[in-house]
Amino acid sequence: MVNQKIVDQIGKIRQEIITIPYHKGTEHHIGRLRARIACLEDQLLQERLRGGRGGGGGYAIPKSGDATVVLVGFPSVGKSTLLNILAKAQSKIGSYPFTTIGVVPGMMSYQGAKIQILDVPGLILGAAKGRGRGKEVLSVVRTADLIILLIDYKGFGQQETILKELEDAAIKVNKEKPAVIVNKKSKGGILIKNSQAMKDFSSRVAVGIAEELGLKNAEIFIKGKNITQEEFIDVLLDNRVYVPSITIIGKSDLLHPDEVEIIKRKLPQALLVSPRTGKGIDNLKKEIFKKLALIRIFLKPKNGKIGFNEPLIMKEGVNVAGVAEKIGRVLTNQKGARVWGKSVKYPGQLVGMNHILEEEDIVSF
Ligand SMILES: Nc1nc2c(ncn2[C@@H]2O[C@H](COP(=O)(O)OP(=O)(O)OP(=O)(O)O)[C@@H](O)[C@H]2O)c(=O)[nH]1
Ligand SMILES: [Mg+2]
């Protein structure tokens, strides 16, 4: 059940904001009101995702592999068929909606990486408000590293509906986390640093918002550029997740060439895939790997052979220390490593622990 009291409160504050003209003298008050709304909306979300009817905290699927991808789409668009071909799994397929009622995991192997793929029940309008299996599905989506948005070949509107549901569940799709760093302190009040990087509000407004959201003492460093009030609130609320996504049009074997043209115009980024015939699947696997920003690092034992058959799968931007940690090297006396590959100027170069590695680099400790 939606908590009507909170909904009414939000309505009242919205009404108040509309009646106040926005200028220097009122921006502080309006900032606080916006923060109050965000806070109340957050409470609603917590109630929807956690508690409510049915109890439980959603599906408990242990993460495994190098990354986790979740298949999201309306009922019957072909999610389970896609999982089965990507991950050689056996999720039940049906010509009727809601064939899948729990989470079905599969493991996709690609370029030495093990990527966990989760097939979940179809999302429907109102999922974030608890309709269908929405609550459970959205809590799984929140923990994924990548969302595959599967839409029907005739349902362009589906993408928008699903994105709205995800937004309502505080899932930011294909958005960077705003670069705002909050360091909580024990005294000193709220201090905003580098406030000139804020786009549409002043330090005073920022302090008001922070206080409204329950912060008492903190140093808030605006690291990014042109940070908006909304982004600032998002970071301070600290329950937003930022997940990349790929949109794909399934059942492409059923498309008429004219329809393919329309899709290419309307959704130029979307990939055309047919899980039934296998068309477009290889390309999709490649895109998944790319979008997850995974790279392969090969290890070379001293005086040994390079382990080309067993790449370490790491996140883009990883440094030598990250690799050492992954393989359980004791860091204390490790000063660096020798590296061959794109990230160095000459083969076998000696680098420090902070050296950033690139795809297919070879590392020797
Ligand atoms: N022609 C064609 N049919 C497909 C394709 N992929 C799936 N289907 C059919 O679409 C129907 C639904 O497929 P599912 O994989 O069960 O769909 P789902 O999205 O998992 O459905 P729910 O679990 O109910 O949400 C089945 O009859 C499939 O055989 C495809 O690429 N081409
Ligand atoms: Mg299914």
mmCIF file with all atom_site columns, N, CA and C in Angstrom, residues 142-202:
data_model
loop_
_atom_site.group_PDB
_atom_site.id
_atom_site.type_symbol
_atom_site.label_atom_id
_atom_site.label_alt_id
_atom_site.label_comp_id
_atom_site.label_asym_id
_atom_site.label_entity_id
_atom_site.label_seq_id
_atom_site.pdbx_PDB_ins_code
_atom_site.Cartn_x
_atom_site.Cartn_y
_atom_site.Cartn_z
_atom_site.occupancy
_atom_site.B_iso_or_equiv
_atom_site.pdbx_formal_charge
_atom_site.auth_seq_id
_atom_site.auth_comp_id
_atom_site.auth_asym_id
_atom_site.auth_atom_id
_atom_site.pdbx_PDB_model_num
ATOM 1   N N  . ARG A 1 142 ? 18.487 -3.120 -9.265  1.00 0.00 ? 142 ARG A N  1
ATOM 2   C CA . ARG A 1 142 ? 19.324 -2.153 -8.543  1.00 0.00 ? 142 ARG A CA 1
ATOM 3   C C  . ARG A 1 142 ? 20.739 -2.662 -8.269  1.00 0.00 ? 142 ARG A C  1
ATOM 4   N N  . THR A 1 143 ? 20.896 -3.977 -8.216  1.00 0.00 ? 143 THR A N  1
ATOM 5   C CA . THR A 1 143 ? 22.228 -4.495 -7.885  1.00 0.00 ? 143 THR A CA 1
ATOM 6   C C  . THR A 1 143 ? 23.015 -4.929 -9.132  1.00 0.00 ? 143 THR A C  1
ATOM 7   N N  . ALA A 1 144 ? 22.428 -4.757 -10.310 1.00 0.00 ? 144 ALA A N  1
ATOM 8   C CA . ALA A 1 144 ? 23.101 -5.234 -11.527 1.00 0.00 ? 144 ALA A CA 1
ATOM 9   C C  . ALA A 1 144 ? 24.184 -4.269 -11.995 1.00 0.00 ? 144 ALA A C  1
ATOM 10  N N  . ASP A 1 145 ? 25.122 -4.796 -12.780 1.00 0.00 ? 145 ASP A N  1
ATOM 11  C CA . ASP A 1 145 ? 26.169 -3.949 -13.356 1.00 0.00 ? 145 ASP A CA 1
ATOM 12  C C  . ASP A 1 145 ? 25.740 -3.415 -14.728 1.00 0.00 ? 145 ASP A C  1
ATOM 13  N N  . LEU A 1 146 ? 24.762 -4.082 -15.331 1.00 0.00 ? 146 LEU A N  1
ATOM 14  C CA . LEU A 1 146 ? 24.281 -3.663 -16.651 1.00 0.00 ? 146 LEU A CA 1
ATOM 15  C C  . LEU A 1 146 ? 22.841 -4.122 -16.826 1.00 0.00 ? 146 LEU A C  1
ATOM 16  N N  . ILE A 1 147 ? 22.042 -3.250 -17.452 1.00 0.00 ? 147 ILE A N  1
ATOM 17  C CA . ILE A 1 147 ? 20.658 -3.607 -17.736 1.00 0.00 ? 147 ILE A CA 1
ATOM 18  C C  . ILE A 1 147 ? 20.529 -3.841 -19.237 1.00 0.00 ? 147 ILE A C  1
ATOM 19  N N  . ILE A 1 148 ? 19.952 -4.970 -19.619 1.00 0.00 ? 148 ILE A N  1
ATOM 20  C CA . ILE A 1 148 ? 19.592 -5.142 -21.022 1.00 0.00 ? 148 ILE A CA 1
ATOM 21  C C  . ILE A 1 148 ? 18.103 -4.901 -21.115 1.00 0.00 ? 148 ILE A C  1
ATOM 22  N N  . LEU A 1 149 ? 17.773 -3.861 -21.858 1.00 0.00 ? 149 LEU A N  1
ATOM 23  C CA . LEU A 1 149 ? 16.381 -3.494 -22.009 1.00 0.00 ? 149 LEU A CA 1
ATOM 24  C C  . LEU A 1 149 ? 15.868 -4.134 -23.288 1.00 0.00 ? 149 LEU A C  1
ATOM 25  N N  . LEU A 1 150 ? 15.060 -5.160 -23.135 1.00 0.00 ? 150 LEU A N  1
ATOM 26  C CA . LEU A 1 150 ? 14.574 -5.888 -24.312 1.00 0.00 ? 150 LEU A CA 1
ATOM 27  C C  . LEU A 1 150 ? 13.182 -5.390 -24.656 1.00 0.00 ? 150 LEU A C  1
ATOM 28  N N  . ILE A 1 151 ? 13.022 -4.856 -25.859 1.00 0.00 ? 151 ILE A N  1
ATOM 29  C CA . ILE A 1 151 ? 11.681 -4.397 -26.211 1.00 0.00 ? 151 ILE A CA 1
ATOM 30  C C  . ILE A 1 151 ? 11.176 -5.118 -27.449 1.00 0.00 ? 151 ILE A C  1
ATOM 31  N N  . ASP A 1 152 ? 9.895  -5.121 -27.562 1.00 0.00 ? 152 ASP A N  1
ATOM 32  C CA . ASP A 1 152 ? 9.203  -5.818 -28.631 1.00 0.00 ? 152 ASP A CA 1
ATOM 33  C C  . ASP A 1 152 ? 9.368  -5.021 -29.912 1.00 0.00 ? 152 ASP A C  1
ATOM 34  N N  . TYR A 1 153 ? 9.328  -5.722 -31.039 1.00 0.00 ? 153 TYR A N  1
ATOM 35  C CA . TYR A 1 153 ? 9.550  -5.028 -32.302 1.00 0.00 ? 153 TYR A CA 1
ATOM 36  C C  . TYR A 1 153 ? 8.453  -4.038 -32.644 1.00 0.00 ? 153 TYR A C  1
ATOM 37  N N  . LYS A 1 154 ? 7.323  -4.137 -31.998 1.00 0.00 ? 154 LYS A N  1
ATOM 38  C CA . LYS A 1 154 ? 6.263  -3.170 -32.308 1.00 0.00 ? 154 LYS A CA 1
ATOM 39  C C  . LYS A 1 154 ? 6.029  -2.188 -31.165 1.00 0.00 ? 154 LYS A C  1
ATOM 40  N N  . GLY A 1 155 ? 6.783  -2.328 -30.098 1.00 0.00 ? 155 GLY A N  1
ATOM 41  C CA . GLY A 1 155 ? 6.461  -1.526 -28.921 1.00 0.00 ? 155 GLY A CA 1
ATOM 42  C C  . GLY A 1 155 ? 7.501  -0.478 -28.570 1.00 0.00 ? 155 GLY A C  1
ATOM 43  N N  . PHE A 1 156 ? 7.597  0.563  -29.380 1.00 0.00 ? 156 PHE A N  1
ATOM 44  C CA . PHE A 1 156 ? 8.568  1.616  -29.072 1.00 0.00 ? 156 PHE A CA 1
ATOM 45  C C  . PHE A 1 156 ? 8.306  2.244  -27.713 1.00 0.00 ? 156 PHE A C  1
ATOM 46  N N  . GLY A 1 157 ? 7.021  2.351  -27.371 1.00 0.00 ? 157 GLY A N  1
ATOM 47  C CA . GLY A 1 157 ? 6.654  2.999  -26.115 1.00 0.00 ? 157 GLY A CA 1
ATOM 48  C C  . GLY A 1 157 ? 7.175  2.233  -24.903 1.00 0.00 ? 157 GLY A C  1
ATOM 49  N N  . GLN A 1 158 ? 7.473  0.944  -25.091 1.00 0.00 ? 158 GLN A N  1
ATOM 50  C CA . GLN A 1 158 ? 7.904  0.123  -23.957 1.00 0.00 ? 158 GLN A CA 1
ATOM 51  C C  . GLN A 1 158 ? 9.167  0.669  -23.315 1.00 0.00 ? 158 GLN A C  1
ATOM 52  N N  . GLN A 1 159 ? 10.063 1.163  -24.169 1.00 0.00 ? 159 GLN A N  1
ATOM 53  C CA . GLN A 1 159 ? 11.325 1.656  -23.626 1.00 0.00 ? 159 GLN A CA 1
ATOM 54  C C  . GLN A 1 159 ? 11.080 2.798  -22.645 1.00 0.00 ? 159 GLN A C  1
ATOM 55  N N  . GLU A 1 160 ? 10.232 3.724  -23.070 1.00 0.00 ? 160 GLU A N  1
ATOM 56  C CA . GLU A 1 160 ? 9.937  4.876  -22.221 1.00 0.00 ? 160 GLU A CA 1
ATOM 57  C C  . GLU A 1 160 ? 9.278  4.454  -20.909 1.00 0.00 ? 160 GLU A C  1
ATOM 58  N N  . THR A 1 161 ? 8.306  3.531  -21.026 1.00 0.00 ? 161 THR A N  1
ATOM 59  C CA . THR A 1 161 ? 7.600  3.072  -19.827 1.00 0.00 ? 161 THR A CA 1
ATOM 60  C C  . THR A 1 161 ? 8.574  2.440  -18.839 1.00 0.00 ? 161 THR A C  1
ATOM 61  N N  . ILE A 1 162 ? 9.456  1.593  -19.357 1.00 0.00 ? 162 ILE A N  1
ATOM 62  C CA . ILE A 1 162 ? 10.387 0.906  -18.459 1.00 0.00 ? 162 ILE A CA 1
ATOM 63  C C  . ILE A 1 162 ? 11.375 1.890  -17.845 1.00 0.00 ? 162 ILE A C  1
ATOM 64  N N  . LEU A 1 163 ? 11.863 2.812  -18.663 1.00 0.00 ? 163 LEU A N  1
ATOM 65  C CA . LEU A 1 163 ? 12.809 3.798  -18.118 1.00 0.00 ? 163 LEU A CA 1
ATOM 66  C C  . LEU A 1 163 ? 12.156 4.606  -17.001 1.00 0.00 ? 163 LEU A C  1
ATOM 67  N N  . LYS A 1 164 ? 10.879 4.897  -17.161 1.00 0.00 ? 164 LYS A N  1
ATOM 68  C CA . LYS A 1 164 ? 10.153 5.641  -16.128 1.00 0.00 ? 164 LYS A CA 1
ATOM 69  C C  . LYS A 1 164 ? 10.046 4.798  -14.849 1.00 0.00 ? 164 LYS A C  1
ATOM 70  N N  . GLU A 1 165 ? 9.762  3.523  -15.006 1.00 0.00 ? 165 GLU A N  1
ATOM 71  C CA . GLU A 1 165 ? 9.684  2.637  -13.836 1.00 0.00 ? 165 GLU A CA 1
ATOM 72  C C  . GLU A 1 165 ? 11.027 2.586  -13.104 1.00 0.00 ? 165 GLU A C  1
ATOM 73  N N  . LEU A 1 166 ? 12.096 2.515  -13.892 1.00 0.00 ? 166 LEU A N  1
ATOM 74  C CA . LEU A 1 166 ? 13.423 2.439  -13.281 1.00 0.00 ? 166 LEU A CA 1
ATOM 75  C C  . LEU A 1 166 ? 13.740 3.745  -12.563 1.00 0.00 ? 166 LEU A C  1
ATOM 76  N N  . GLU A 1 167 ? 13.414 4.844  -13.204 1.00 0.00 ? 167 GLU A N  1
ATOM 77  C CA . GLU A 1 167 ? 13.622 6.170  -12.604 1.00 0.00 ? 167 GLU A CA 1
ATOM 78  C C  . GLU A 1 167 ? 12.856 6.251  -11.271 1.00 0.00 ? 167 GLU A C  1
ATOM 79  N N  . ASP A 1 168 ? 11.621 5.751  -11.261 1.00 0.00 ? 168 ASP A N  1
ATOM 80  C CA . ASP A 1 168 ? 10.810 5.777  -10.044 1.00 0.00 ? 168 ASP A CA 1
ATOM 81  C C  . ASP A 1 168 ? 11.409 4.912  -8.943  1.00 0.00 ? 168 ASP A C  1
ATOM 82  N N  . ALA A 1 169 ? 12.234 3.948  -9.342  1.00 0.00 ? 169 ALA A N  1
ATOM 83  C CA . ALA A 1 169 ? 12.875 3.098  -8.335  1.00 0.00 ? 169 ALA A CA 1
ATOM 84  C C  . ALA A 1 169 ? 14.286 3.605  -8.028  1.00 0.00 ? 169 ALA A C  1
ATOM 85  N N  . ALA A 1 170 ? 14.541 4.875  -8.354  1.00 0.00 ? 170 ALA A N  1
ATOM 86  C CA . ALA A 1 170 ? 15.836 5.519  -8.087  1.00 0.00 ? 170 ALA A CA 1
ATOM 87  C C  . ALA A 1 170 ? 16.986 4.840  -8.809  1.00 0.00 ? 170 ALA A C  1
ATOM 88  N N  . ILE A 1 171 ? 16.690 4.275  -9.977  1.00 0.00 ? 171 ILE A N  1
ATOM 89  C CA . ILE A 1 171 ? 17.742 3.684  -10.802 1.00 0.00 ? 171 ILE A CA 1
ATOM 90  C C  . ILE A 1 171 ? 18.022 4.647  -11.946 1.00 0.00 ? 171 ILE A C  1
ATOM 91  N N  . LYS A 1 172 ? 19.229 5.171  -11.989 1.00 0.00 ? 172 LYS A N  1
ATOM 92  C CA . LYS A 1 172 ? 19.595 6.137  -13.026 1.00 0.00 ? 172 LYS A CA 1
ATOM 93  C C  . LYS A 1 172 ? 20.254 5.367  -14.167 1.00 0.00 ? 172 LYS A C  1
ATOM 94  N N  . VAL A 1 173 ? 19.610 5.374  -15.300 1.00 0.00 ? 173 VAL A N  1
ATOM 95  C CA . VAL A 1 173 ? 20.080 4.557  -16.418 1.00 0.00 ? 173 VAL A CA 1
ATOM 96  C C  . VAL A 1 173 ? 20.984 5.369  -17.345 1.00 0.00 ? 173 VAL A C  1
ATOM 97  N N  . ASN A 1 174 ? 22.144 4.818  -17.633 1.00 0.00 ? 174 ASN A N  1
ATOM 98  C CA . ASN A 1 174 ? 23.111 5.478  -18.528 1.00 0.00 ? 174 ASN A CA 1
ATOM 99  C C  . ASN A 1 174 ? 23.487 6.875  -18.089 1.00 0.00 ? 174 ASN A C  1
ATOM 100 N N  . LYS A 1 175 ? 23.508 7.086  -16.797 1.00 0.00 ? 175 LYS A N  1
ATOM 101 C CA . LYS A 1 175 ? 23.934 8.399  -16.298 1.00 0.00 ? 175 LYS A CA 1
ATOM 102 C C  . LYS A 1 175 ? 25.146 8.223  -15.402 1.00 0.00 ? 175 LYS A C  1
ATOM 103 N N  . GLU A 1 176 ? 26.028 9.193  -15.478 1.00 0.00 ? 176 GLU A N  1
ATOM 104 C CA . GLU A 1 176 ? 27.209 9.164  -14.609 1.00 0.00 ? 176 GLU A CA 1
ATOM 105 C C  . GLU A 1 176 ? 26.791 9.618  -13.217 1.00 0.00 ? 176 GLU A C  1
ATOM 106 N N  . LYS A 1 177 ? 27.388 9.054  -12.221 1.00 0.00 ? 177 LYS A N  1
ATOM 107 C CA . LYS A 1 177 ? 27.143 9.559  -10.867 1.00 0.00 ? 177 LYS A CA 1
ATOM 108 C C  . LYS A 1 177 ? 27.737 10.960 -10.772 1.00 0.00 ? 177 LYS A C  1
ATOM 109 N N  . PRO A 1 178 ? 26.936 11.949 -10.349 1.00 0.00 ? 178 PRO A N  1
ATOM 110 C CA . PRO A 1 178 ? 27.478 13.308 -10.261 1.00 0.00 ? 178 PRO A CA 1
ATOM 111 C C  . PRO A 1 178 ? 28.684 13.344 -9.321  1.00 0.00 ? 178 PRO A C  1
ATOM 112 N N  . ALA A 1 179 ? 29.706 14.094 -9.729  1.00 0.00 ? 179 ALA A N  1
ATOM 113 C CA . ALA A 1 179 ? 30.943 14.110 -8.944  1.00 0.00 ? 179 ALA A CA 1
ATOM 114 C C  . ALA A 1 179 ? 30.825 15.083 -7.770  1.00 0.00 ? 179 ALA A C  1
ATOM 115 N N  . VAL A 1 180 ? 30.190 14.592 -6.725  1.00 0.00 ? 180 VAL A N  1
ATOM 116 C CA . VAL A 1 180 ? 30.072 15.362 -5.479  1.00 0.00 ? 180 VAL A CA 1
ATOM 117 C C  . VAL A 1 180 ? 30.508 14.430 -4.360  1.00 0.00 ? 180 VAL A C  1
ATOM 118 N N  . ILE A 1 181 ? 31.471 14.900 -3.557  1.00 0.00 ? 181 ILE A N  1
ATOM 119 C CA . ILE A 1 181 ? 31.985 14.015 -2.504  1.00 0.00 ? 181 ILE A CA 1
ATOM 120 C C  . ILE A 1 181 ? 31.593 14.550 -1.134  1.00 0.00 ? 181 ILE A C  1
ATOM 121 N N  . VAL A 1 182 ? 30.993 13.676 -0.341  1.00 0.00 ? 182 VAL A N  1
ATOM 122 C CA . VAL A 1 182 ? 30.532 14.091 0.981   1.00 0.00 ? 182 VAL A CA 1
ATOM 123 C C  . VAL A 1 182 ? 31.400 13.432 2.048   1.00 0.00 ? 182 VAL A C  1
ATOM 124 N N  . ASN A 1 183 ? 32.075 14.245 2.832   1.00 0.00 ? 183 ASN A N  1
ATOM 125 C CA . ASN A 1 183 ? 32.840 13.711 3.972   1.00 0.00 ? 183 ASN A CA 1
ATOM 126 C C  . ASN A 1 183 ? 32.177 14.147 5.264   1.00 0.00 ? 183 ASN A C  1
ATOM 127 N N  . LYS A 1 184 ? 31.582 13.173 5.962   1.00 0.00 ? 184 LYS A N  1
ATOM 128 C CA . LYS A 1 184 ? 30.911 13.529 7.216   1.00 0.00 ? 184 LYS A CA 1
ATOM 129 C C  . LYS A 1 184 ? 31.943 13.854 8.281   1.00 0.00 ? 184 LYS A C  1
ATOM 130 N N  . LYS A 1 185 ? 31.629 14.854 9.101   1.00 0.00 ? 185 LYS A N  1
ATOM 131 C CA . LYS A 1 185 ? 32.559 15.272 10.166  1.00 0.00 ? 185 LYS A CA 1
ATOM 132 C C  . LYS A 1 185 ? 31.830 15.225 11.507  1.00 0.00 ? 185 LYS A C  1
ATOM 133 N N  . SER A 1 186 ? 32.582 15.460 12.580  1.00 0.00 ? 186 SER A N  1
ATOM 134 C CA . SER A 1 186 ? 31.916 15.431 13.885  1.00 0.00 ? 186 SER A CA 1
ATOM 135 C C  . SER A 1 186 ? 31.510 16.824 14.348  1.00 0.00 ? 186 SER A C  1
ATOM 136 N N  . LYS A 1 187 ? 32.114 17.858 13.728  1.00 0.00 ? 187 LYS A N  1
ATOM 137 C CA . LYS A 1 187 ? 31.685 19.218 14.076  1.00 0.00 ? 187 LYS A CA 1
ATOM 138 C C  . LYS A 1 187 ? 31.956 20.171 12.908  1.00 0.00 ? 187 LYS A C  1
ATOM 139 N N  . GLY A 1 188 ? 31.544 21.422 13.063  1.00 0.00 ? 188 GLY A N  1
ATOM 140 C CA . GLY A 1 188 ? 31.877 22.425 12.051  1.00 0.00 ? 188 GLY A CA 1
ATOM 141 C C  . GLY A 1 188 ? 30.761 22.792 11.093  1.00 0.00 ? 188 GLY A C  1
ATOM 142 N N  . GLY A 1 189 ? 29.608 22.124 11.217  1.00 0.00 ? 189 GLY A N  1
ATOM 143 C CA . GLY A 1 189 ? 28.491 22.448 10.329  1.00 0.00 ? 189 GLY A CA 1
ATOM 144 C C  . GLY A 1 189 ? 28.730 21.959 8.905   1.00 0.00 ? 189 GLY A C  1
ATOM 145 N N  . ILE A 1 190 ? 27.988 22.549 7.968   1.00 0.00 ? 190 ILE A N  1
ATOM 146 C CA . ILE A 1 190 ? 28.100 22.122 6.570   1.00 0.00 ? 190 ILE A CA 1
ATOM 147 C C  . ILE A 1 190 ? 29.007 23.092 5.823   1.00 0.00 ? 190 ILE A C  1
ATOM 148 N N  . LEU A 1 191 ? 30.001 22.538 5.169   1.00 0.00 ? 191 LEU A N  1
ATOM 149 C CA . LEU A 1 191 ? 30.933 23.375 4.418   1.00 0.00 ? 191 LEU A CA 1
ATOM 150 C C  . LEU A 1 191 ? 30.904 22.950 2.951   1.00 0.00 ? 191 LEU A C  1
ATOM 151 N N  . ILE A 1 192 ? 30.615 23.905 2.053   1.00 0.00 ? 192 ILE A N  1
ATOM 152 C CA . ILE A 1 192 ? 30.577 23.556 0.628   1.00 0.00 ? 192 ILE A CA 1
ATOM 153 C C  . ILE A 1 192 ? 31.882 24.034 -0.016  1.00 0.00 ? 192 ILE A C  1
ATOM 154 N N  . LYS A 1 193 ? 32.585 23.137 -0.672  1.00 0.00 ? 193 LYS A N  1
ATOM 155 C CA . LYS A 1 193 ? 33.848 23.510 -1.306  1.00 0.00 ? 193 LYS A CA 1
ATOM 156 C C  . LYS A 1 193 ? 33.708 23.498 -2.826  1.00 0.00 ? 193 LYS A C  1
ATOM 157 N N  . ASN A 1 194 ? 34.337 24.475 -3.448  1.00 0.00 ? 194 ASN A N  1
ATOM 158 C CA . ASN A 1 194 ? 34.301 24.613 -4.908  1.00 0.00 ? 194 ASN A CA 1
ATOM 159 C C  . ASN A 1 194 ? 32.880 24.852 -5.409  1.00 0.00 ? 194 ASN A C  1
ATOM 160 N N  . SER A 1 195 ? 32.159 25.736 -4.699  1.00 0.00 ? 195 SER A N  1
ATOM 161 C CA . SER A 1 195 ? 30.737 25.937 -5.009  1.00 0.00 ? 195 SER A CA 1
ATOM 162 C C  . SER A 1 195 ? 30.510 26.601 -6.369  1.00 0.00 ? 195 SER A C  1
ATOM 163 N N  . GLN A 1 196 ? 31.572 27.190 -6.956  1.00 0.00 ? 196 GLN A N  1
ATOM 164 C CA . GLN A 1 196 ? 31.363 27.798 -8.285  1.00 0.00 ? 196 GLN A CA 1
ATOM 165 C C  . GLN A 1 196 ? 31.057 26.751 -9.351  1.00 0.00 ? 196 GLN A C  1
ATOM 166 N N  . ALA A 1 197 ? 31.297 25.469 -9.014  1.00 0.00 ? 197 ALA A N  1
ATOM 167 C CA . ALA A 1 197 ? 30.993 24.409 -9.977  1.00 0.00 ? 197 ALA A CA 1
ATOM 168 C C  . ALA A 1 197 ? 29.518 23.992 -9.939  1.00 0.00 ? 197 ALA A C  1
ATOM 169 N N  . MET A 1 198 ? 28.736 24.662 -9.099  1.00 0.00 ? 198 MET A N  1
ATOM 170 C CA . MET A 1 198 ? 27.304 24.333 -9.057  1.00 0.00 ? 198 MET A CA 1
ATOM 171 C C  . MET A 1 198 ? 26.597 25.188 -10.098 1.00 0.00 ? 198 MET A C  1
ATOM 172 N N  . LYS A 1 199 ? 25.655 24.552 -10.813 1.00 0.00 ? 199 LYS A N  1
ATOM 173 C CA . LYS A 1 199 ? 25.093 25.238 -11.970 1.00 0.00 ? 199 LYS A CA 1
ATOM 174 C C  . LYS A 1 199 ? 24.037 26.278 -11.617 1.00 0.00 ? 199 LYS A C  1
ATOM 175 N N  . ASP A 1 200 ? 23.025 25.860 -10.867 1.00 0.00 ? 200 ASP A N  1
ATOM 176 C CA . ASP A 1 200 ? 21.869 26.734 -10.732 1.00 0.00 ? 200 ASP A CA 1
ATOM 177 C C  . ASP A 1 200 ? 21.513 27.061 -9.287  1.00 0.00 ? 200 ASP A C  1
ATOM 178 N N  . PHE A 1 201 ? 22.517 27.034 -8.394  1.00 0.00 ? 201 PHE A N  1
ATOM 179 C CA . PHE A 1 201 ? 22.205 27.380 -7.008  1.00 0.00 ? 201 PHE A CA 1
ATOM 180 C C  . PHE A 1 201 ? 23.452 27.814 -6.255  1.00 0.00 ? 201 PHE A C  1
ATOM 181 N N  . SER A 1 202 ? 23.215 28.483 -5.137  1.00 0.00 ? 202 SER A N  1
ATOM 182 C CA . SER A 1 202 ? 24.331 29.054 -4.386  1.00 0.00 ? 202 SER A CA 1
ATOM 183 C C  . SER A 1 202 ? 24.728 28.148 -3.220  1.00 0.00 ? 202 SER A C  1
#
